[in-house]
Short mmCIF file of C-alpha atoms and ligand atoms in Angstrom, two decimals:
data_model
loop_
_atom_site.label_atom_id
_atom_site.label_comp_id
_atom_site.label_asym_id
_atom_site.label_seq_id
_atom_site.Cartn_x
_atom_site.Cartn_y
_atom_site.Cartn_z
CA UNK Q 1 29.37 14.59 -7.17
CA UNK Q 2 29.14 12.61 -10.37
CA UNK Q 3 28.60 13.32 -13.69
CA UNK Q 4 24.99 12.23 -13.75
CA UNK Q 5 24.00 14.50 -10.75
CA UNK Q 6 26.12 17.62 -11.66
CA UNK Q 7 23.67 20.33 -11.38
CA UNK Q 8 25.78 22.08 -14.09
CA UNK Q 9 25.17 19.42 -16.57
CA UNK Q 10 21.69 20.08 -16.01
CA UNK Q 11 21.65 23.73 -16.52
CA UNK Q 12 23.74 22.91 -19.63
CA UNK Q 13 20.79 20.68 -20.86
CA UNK Q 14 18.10 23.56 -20.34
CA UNK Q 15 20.19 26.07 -22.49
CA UNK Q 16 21.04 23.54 -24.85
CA UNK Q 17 16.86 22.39 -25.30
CA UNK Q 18 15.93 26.27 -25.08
CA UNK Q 19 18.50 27.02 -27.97
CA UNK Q 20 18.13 23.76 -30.31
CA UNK Q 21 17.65 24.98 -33.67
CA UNK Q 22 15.10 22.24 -34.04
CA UNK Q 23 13.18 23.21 -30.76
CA UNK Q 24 9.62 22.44 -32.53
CA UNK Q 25 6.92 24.51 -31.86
CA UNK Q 26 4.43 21.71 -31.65
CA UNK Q 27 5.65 18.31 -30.90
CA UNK Q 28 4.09 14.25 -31.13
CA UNK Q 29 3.52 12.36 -28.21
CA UNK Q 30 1.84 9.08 -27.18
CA UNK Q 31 0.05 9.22 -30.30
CA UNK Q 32 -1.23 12.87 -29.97
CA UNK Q 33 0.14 16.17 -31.28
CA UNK Q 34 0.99 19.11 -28.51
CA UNK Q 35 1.90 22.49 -28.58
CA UNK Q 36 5.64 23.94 -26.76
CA UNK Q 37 5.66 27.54 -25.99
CA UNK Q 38 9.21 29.16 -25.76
CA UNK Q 39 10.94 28.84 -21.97
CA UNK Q 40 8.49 25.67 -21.50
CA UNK Q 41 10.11 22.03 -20.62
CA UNK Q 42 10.31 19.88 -23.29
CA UNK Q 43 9.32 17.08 -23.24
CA UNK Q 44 10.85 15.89 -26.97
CA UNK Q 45 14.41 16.58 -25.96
CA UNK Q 46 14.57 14.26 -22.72
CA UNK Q 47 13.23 11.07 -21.41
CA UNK Q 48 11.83 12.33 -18.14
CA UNK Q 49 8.38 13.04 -19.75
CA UNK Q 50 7.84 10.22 -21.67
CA UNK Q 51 8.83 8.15 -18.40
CA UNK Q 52 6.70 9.82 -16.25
CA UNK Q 53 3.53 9.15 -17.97
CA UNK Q 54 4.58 5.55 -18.57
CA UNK Q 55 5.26 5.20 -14.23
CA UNK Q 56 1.81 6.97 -14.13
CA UNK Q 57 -0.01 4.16 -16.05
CA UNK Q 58 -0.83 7.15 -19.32
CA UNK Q 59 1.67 6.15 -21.62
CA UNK Q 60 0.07 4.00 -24.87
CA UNK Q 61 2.05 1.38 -23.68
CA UNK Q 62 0.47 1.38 -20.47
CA UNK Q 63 -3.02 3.42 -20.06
CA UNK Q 64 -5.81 2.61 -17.81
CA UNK Q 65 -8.80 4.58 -16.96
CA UNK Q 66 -8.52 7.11 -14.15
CA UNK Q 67 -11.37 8.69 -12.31
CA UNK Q 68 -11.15 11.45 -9.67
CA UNK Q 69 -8.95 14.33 -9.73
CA UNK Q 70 -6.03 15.27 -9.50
CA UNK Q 71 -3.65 18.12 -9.28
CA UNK Q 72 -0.39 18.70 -11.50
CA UNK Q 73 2.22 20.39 -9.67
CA UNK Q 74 4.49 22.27 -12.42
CA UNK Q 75 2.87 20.68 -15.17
CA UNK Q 76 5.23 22.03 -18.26
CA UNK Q 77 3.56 21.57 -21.50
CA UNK Q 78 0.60 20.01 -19.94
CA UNK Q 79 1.08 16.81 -21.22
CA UNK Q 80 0.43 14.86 -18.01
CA UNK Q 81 -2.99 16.79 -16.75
CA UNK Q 82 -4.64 16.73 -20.15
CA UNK Q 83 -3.70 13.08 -21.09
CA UNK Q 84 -4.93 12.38 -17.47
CA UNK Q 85 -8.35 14.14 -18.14
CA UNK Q 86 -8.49 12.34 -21.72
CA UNK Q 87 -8.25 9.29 -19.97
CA UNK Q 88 -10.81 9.95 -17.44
CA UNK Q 89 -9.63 12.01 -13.90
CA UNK Q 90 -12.91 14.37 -13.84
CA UNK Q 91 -11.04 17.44 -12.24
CA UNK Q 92 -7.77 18.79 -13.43
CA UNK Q 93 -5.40 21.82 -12.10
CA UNK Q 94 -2.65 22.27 -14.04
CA UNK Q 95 0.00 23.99 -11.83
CA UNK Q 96 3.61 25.45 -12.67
CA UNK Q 97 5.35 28.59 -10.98
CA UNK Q 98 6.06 28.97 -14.80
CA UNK Q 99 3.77 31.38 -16.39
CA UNK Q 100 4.54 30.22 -19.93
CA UNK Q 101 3.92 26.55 -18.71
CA UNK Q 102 0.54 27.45 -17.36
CA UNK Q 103 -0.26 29.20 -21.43
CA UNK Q 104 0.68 26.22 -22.50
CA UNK Q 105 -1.02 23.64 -20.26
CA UNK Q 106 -3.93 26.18 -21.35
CA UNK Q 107 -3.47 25.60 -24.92
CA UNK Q 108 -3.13 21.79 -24.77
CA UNK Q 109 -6.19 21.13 -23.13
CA UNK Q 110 -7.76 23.37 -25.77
CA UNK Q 111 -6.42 21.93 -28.21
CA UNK Q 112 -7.69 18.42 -27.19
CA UNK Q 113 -10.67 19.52 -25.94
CA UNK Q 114 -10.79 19.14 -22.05
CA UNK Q 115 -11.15 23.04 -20.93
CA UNK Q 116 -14.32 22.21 -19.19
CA UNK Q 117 -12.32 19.30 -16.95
CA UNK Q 118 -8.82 21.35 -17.22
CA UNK Q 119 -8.01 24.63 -15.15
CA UNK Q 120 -4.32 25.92 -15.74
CA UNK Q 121 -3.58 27.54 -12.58
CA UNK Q 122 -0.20 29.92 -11.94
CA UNK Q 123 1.03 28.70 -8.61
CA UNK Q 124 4.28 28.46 -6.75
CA UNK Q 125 3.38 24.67 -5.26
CA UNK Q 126 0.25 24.84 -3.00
CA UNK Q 127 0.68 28.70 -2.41
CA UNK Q 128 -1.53 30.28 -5.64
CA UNK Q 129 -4.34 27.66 -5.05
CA UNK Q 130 -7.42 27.40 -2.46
CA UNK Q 131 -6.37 26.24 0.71
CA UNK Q 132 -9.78 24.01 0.65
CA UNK Q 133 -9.50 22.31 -2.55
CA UNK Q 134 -8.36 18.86 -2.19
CA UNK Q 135 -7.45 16.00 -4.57
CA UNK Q 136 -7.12 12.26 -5.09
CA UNK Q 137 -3.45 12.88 -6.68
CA UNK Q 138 -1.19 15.46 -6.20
CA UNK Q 139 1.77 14.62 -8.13
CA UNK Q 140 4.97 16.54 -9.10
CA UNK Q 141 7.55 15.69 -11.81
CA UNK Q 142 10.31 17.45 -9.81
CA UNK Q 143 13.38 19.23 -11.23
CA UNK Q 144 15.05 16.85 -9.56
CA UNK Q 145 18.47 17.89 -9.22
CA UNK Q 146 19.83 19.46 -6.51
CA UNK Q 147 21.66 23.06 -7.07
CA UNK Q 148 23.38 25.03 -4.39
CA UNK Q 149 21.40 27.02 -1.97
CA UNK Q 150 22.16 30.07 -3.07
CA UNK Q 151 22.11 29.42 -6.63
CA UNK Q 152 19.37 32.07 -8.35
CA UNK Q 153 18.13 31.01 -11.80
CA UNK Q 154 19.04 32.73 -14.71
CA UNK Q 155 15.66 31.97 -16.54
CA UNK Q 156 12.61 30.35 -15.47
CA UNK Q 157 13.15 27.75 -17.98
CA UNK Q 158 16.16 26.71 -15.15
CA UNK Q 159 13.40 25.95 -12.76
CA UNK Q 160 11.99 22.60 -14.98
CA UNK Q 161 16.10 21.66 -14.27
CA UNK Q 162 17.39 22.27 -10.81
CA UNK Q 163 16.04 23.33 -7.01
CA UNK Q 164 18.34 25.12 -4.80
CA UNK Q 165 19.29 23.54 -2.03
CA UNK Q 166 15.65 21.36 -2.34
CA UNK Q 167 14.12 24.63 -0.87
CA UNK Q 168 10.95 23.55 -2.91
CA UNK Q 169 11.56 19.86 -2.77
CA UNK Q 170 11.07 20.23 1.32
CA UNK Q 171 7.78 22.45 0.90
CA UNK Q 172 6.40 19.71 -1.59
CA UNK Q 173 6.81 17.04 0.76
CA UNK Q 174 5.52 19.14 3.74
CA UNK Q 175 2.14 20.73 2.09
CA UNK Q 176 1.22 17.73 -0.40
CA UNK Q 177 -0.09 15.46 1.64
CA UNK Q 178 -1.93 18.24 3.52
CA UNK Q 179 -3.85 18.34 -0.12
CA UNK Q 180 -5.13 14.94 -0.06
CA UNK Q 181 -8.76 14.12 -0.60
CA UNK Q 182 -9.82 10.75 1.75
CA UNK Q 183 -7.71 8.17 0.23
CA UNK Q 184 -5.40 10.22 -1.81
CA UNK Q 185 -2.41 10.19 -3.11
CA UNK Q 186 0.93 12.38 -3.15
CA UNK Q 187 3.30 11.15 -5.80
CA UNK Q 188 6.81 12.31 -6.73
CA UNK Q 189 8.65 11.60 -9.73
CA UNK Q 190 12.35 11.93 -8.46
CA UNK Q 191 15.39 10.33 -10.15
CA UNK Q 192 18.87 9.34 -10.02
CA UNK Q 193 20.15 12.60 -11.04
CA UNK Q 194 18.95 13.69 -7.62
CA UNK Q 195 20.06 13.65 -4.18
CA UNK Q 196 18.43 10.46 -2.99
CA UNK Q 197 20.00 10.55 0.18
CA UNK Q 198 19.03 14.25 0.93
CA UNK Q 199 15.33 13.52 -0.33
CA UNK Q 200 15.43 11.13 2.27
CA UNK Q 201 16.88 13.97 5.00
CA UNK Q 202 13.92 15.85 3.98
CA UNK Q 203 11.35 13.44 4.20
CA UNK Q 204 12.22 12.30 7.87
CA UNK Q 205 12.57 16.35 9.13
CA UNK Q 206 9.21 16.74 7.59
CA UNK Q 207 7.84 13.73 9.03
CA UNK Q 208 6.91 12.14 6.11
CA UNK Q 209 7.35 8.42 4.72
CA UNK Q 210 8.50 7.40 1.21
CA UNK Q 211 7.33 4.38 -0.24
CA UNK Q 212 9.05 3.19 -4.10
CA UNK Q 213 5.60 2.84 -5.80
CA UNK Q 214 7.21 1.84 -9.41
CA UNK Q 215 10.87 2.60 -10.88
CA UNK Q 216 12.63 2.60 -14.37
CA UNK Q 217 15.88 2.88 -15.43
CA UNK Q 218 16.52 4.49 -19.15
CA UNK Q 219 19.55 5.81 -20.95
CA UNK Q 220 19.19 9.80 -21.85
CA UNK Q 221 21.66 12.18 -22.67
CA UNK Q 222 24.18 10.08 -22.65
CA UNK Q 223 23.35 8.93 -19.23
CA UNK Q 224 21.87 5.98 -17.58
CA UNK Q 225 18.81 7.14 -15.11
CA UNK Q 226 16.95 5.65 -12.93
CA UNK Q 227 13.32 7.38 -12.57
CA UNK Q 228 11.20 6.61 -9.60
CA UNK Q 229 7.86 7.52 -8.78
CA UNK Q 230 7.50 7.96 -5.03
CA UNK Q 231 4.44 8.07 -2.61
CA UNK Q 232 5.15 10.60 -0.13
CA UNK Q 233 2.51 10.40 3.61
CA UNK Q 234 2.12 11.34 6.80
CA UNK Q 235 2.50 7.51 7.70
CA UNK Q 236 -0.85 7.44 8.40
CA UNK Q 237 -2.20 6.82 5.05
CA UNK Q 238 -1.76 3.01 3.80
CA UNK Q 239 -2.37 2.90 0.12
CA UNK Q 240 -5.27 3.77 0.41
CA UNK Q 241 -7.87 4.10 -2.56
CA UNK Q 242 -6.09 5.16 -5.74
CA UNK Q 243 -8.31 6.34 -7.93
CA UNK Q 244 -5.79 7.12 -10.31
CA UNK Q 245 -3.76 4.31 -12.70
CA UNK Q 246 -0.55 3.92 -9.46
CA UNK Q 247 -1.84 0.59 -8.42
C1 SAM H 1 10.83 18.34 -15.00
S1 SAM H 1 9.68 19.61 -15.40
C2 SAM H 1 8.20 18.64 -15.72
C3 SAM H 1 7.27 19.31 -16.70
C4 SAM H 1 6.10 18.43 -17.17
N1 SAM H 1 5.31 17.96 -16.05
C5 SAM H 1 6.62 17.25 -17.98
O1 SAM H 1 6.64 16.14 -17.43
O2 SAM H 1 6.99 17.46 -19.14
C6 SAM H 1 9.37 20.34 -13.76
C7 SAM H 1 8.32 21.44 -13.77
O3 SAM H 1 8.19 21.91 -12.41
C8 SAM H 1 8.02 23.33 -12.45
N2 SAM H 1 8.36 23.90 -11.15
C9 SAM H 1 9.59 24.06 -10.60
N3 SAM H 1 9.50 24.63 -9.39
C10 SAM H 1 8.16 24.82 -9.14
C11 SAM H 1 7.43 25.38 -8.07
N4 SAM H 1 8.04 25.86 -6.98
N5 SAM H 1 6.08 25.44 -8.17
C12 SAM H 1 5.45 24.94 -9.27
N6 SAM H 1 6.09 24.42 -10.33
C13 SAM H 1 7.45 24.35 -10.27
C14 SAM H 1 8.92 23.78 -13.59
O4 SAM H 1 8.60 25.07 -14.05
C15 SAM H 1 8.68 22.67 -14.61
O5 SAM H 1 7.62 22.97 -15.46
#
């Protein structure tokens, strides 16, 4: 396995971001200010974030309006649902198996003013929210790196890093098209430092389809990554209408 997908070197990098001495307590992004609880991802001390909103189409380099909704699988700081409810999407859940990432998603739409469009929901995936509610886009910044299957995490600031044996990597591309609104969209942010090929395993035992919407490759940590943003369907689905900025 190389360097850049060594699940080791990405435990390494969430003890190392959990134990920087100049771990900030609130942080600047994309022109706004955001708060970063303790055992939260952060987005300051990698590229992924910043990356992610830019494939998205919510960076300030590249924002459009969105309209809709959509629903933020393990959503961190909250960065992603509130900017996309600042920049239009009319219903956002805020998801993360994390309960200090669903305080903070909590506080950040507070603190820019989108409670009444924002609901920070504690959920592992699909499982803590109402098997009716559906969305336009379901997305997931994933922590993309595959660990070994019977690897348990040793803080739950581990699960922003790496997924055992893609136990929840399968399950996301099983249930999140199920959550689809006419027209929808499931997204995935997946990079290099994953498995590729097993992503690909999983998708065609699932019987799902992955179509390359948009990909970037920065440097970070030292590393050179590719990040792609992936549509995951049943096969059915064509495109469809996005209502979000993925067009
Ligand atoms: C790479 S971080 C992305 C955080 C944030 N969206 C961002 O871009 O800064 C991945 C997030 O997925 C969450 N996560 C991991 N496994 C999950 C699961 N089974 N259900 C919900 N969230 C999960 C982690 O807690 C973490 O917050």
């Amino acid at each position: 396995m190389s360097a850049v997908r060594s699940y080791r070197s990405s435990l390494q990098r969430s003890w190392d971001s959990l134990t920087r001495e100049d771990r900030p307590s609130v942080f600047t992004m994309n022109g706004r200010e955001w708060d970063l609880l303790d055992q939260v991802f952060a987005p300051p001390h990698t590229a992924s974030t910043g990356v992610a909103m830019d494939l998205l189409g919510l960076s300030e380099a590249r924002s459009r309006p969105w309209t809709g909704s959509m629903l933020e699988i393990g959503c961190g700081t909250g960065i992603i649902a509130v900017t996309a409810a600042l920049a239009g999407c009319e219903r956002v859940v805020a998801s993360d198996v994390n309960p200090y990432a669903v305080r903070n998603a909590a506080l950040n739409a507070a603190r820019h003013g989108v409670t009444d469009r924002v609901r920070a929901v504690h959920s592992d995936l699909f499982a803590g929210l109402p098997a009716d509610e559906r969305f336009d886009t379901v997305y997931w910044h994933s922590n993309f790196v595959l660990a070994p299957q019977d690897y348990r995490y040793r803080s739950v600031h581990e699960r922003a890093y790496v997924d055992p044996g893609y136990a929840a990597h399968r399950r996301y591309l099983a249930q999140a098209p199920d959550r689809l609104a006419e027209g929808g969209r499931a997204l995935l942010h997946f990079s290099s430092r994953g498995d590729s090929t097993a992503l690909r395993s999983l998708a065609r035992e699932t019987g799902r389809e992955l179509r390359l919407l948009r990909s970037v490759t920065v440097p970070d940590a030292g590393d050179l990554v590719e990040h792609m943003l992936w549509e995951v369907s049943d096969g059915r689905t064509s495109g469809g209408v996005a209502r979000g900025a993925v067009e």
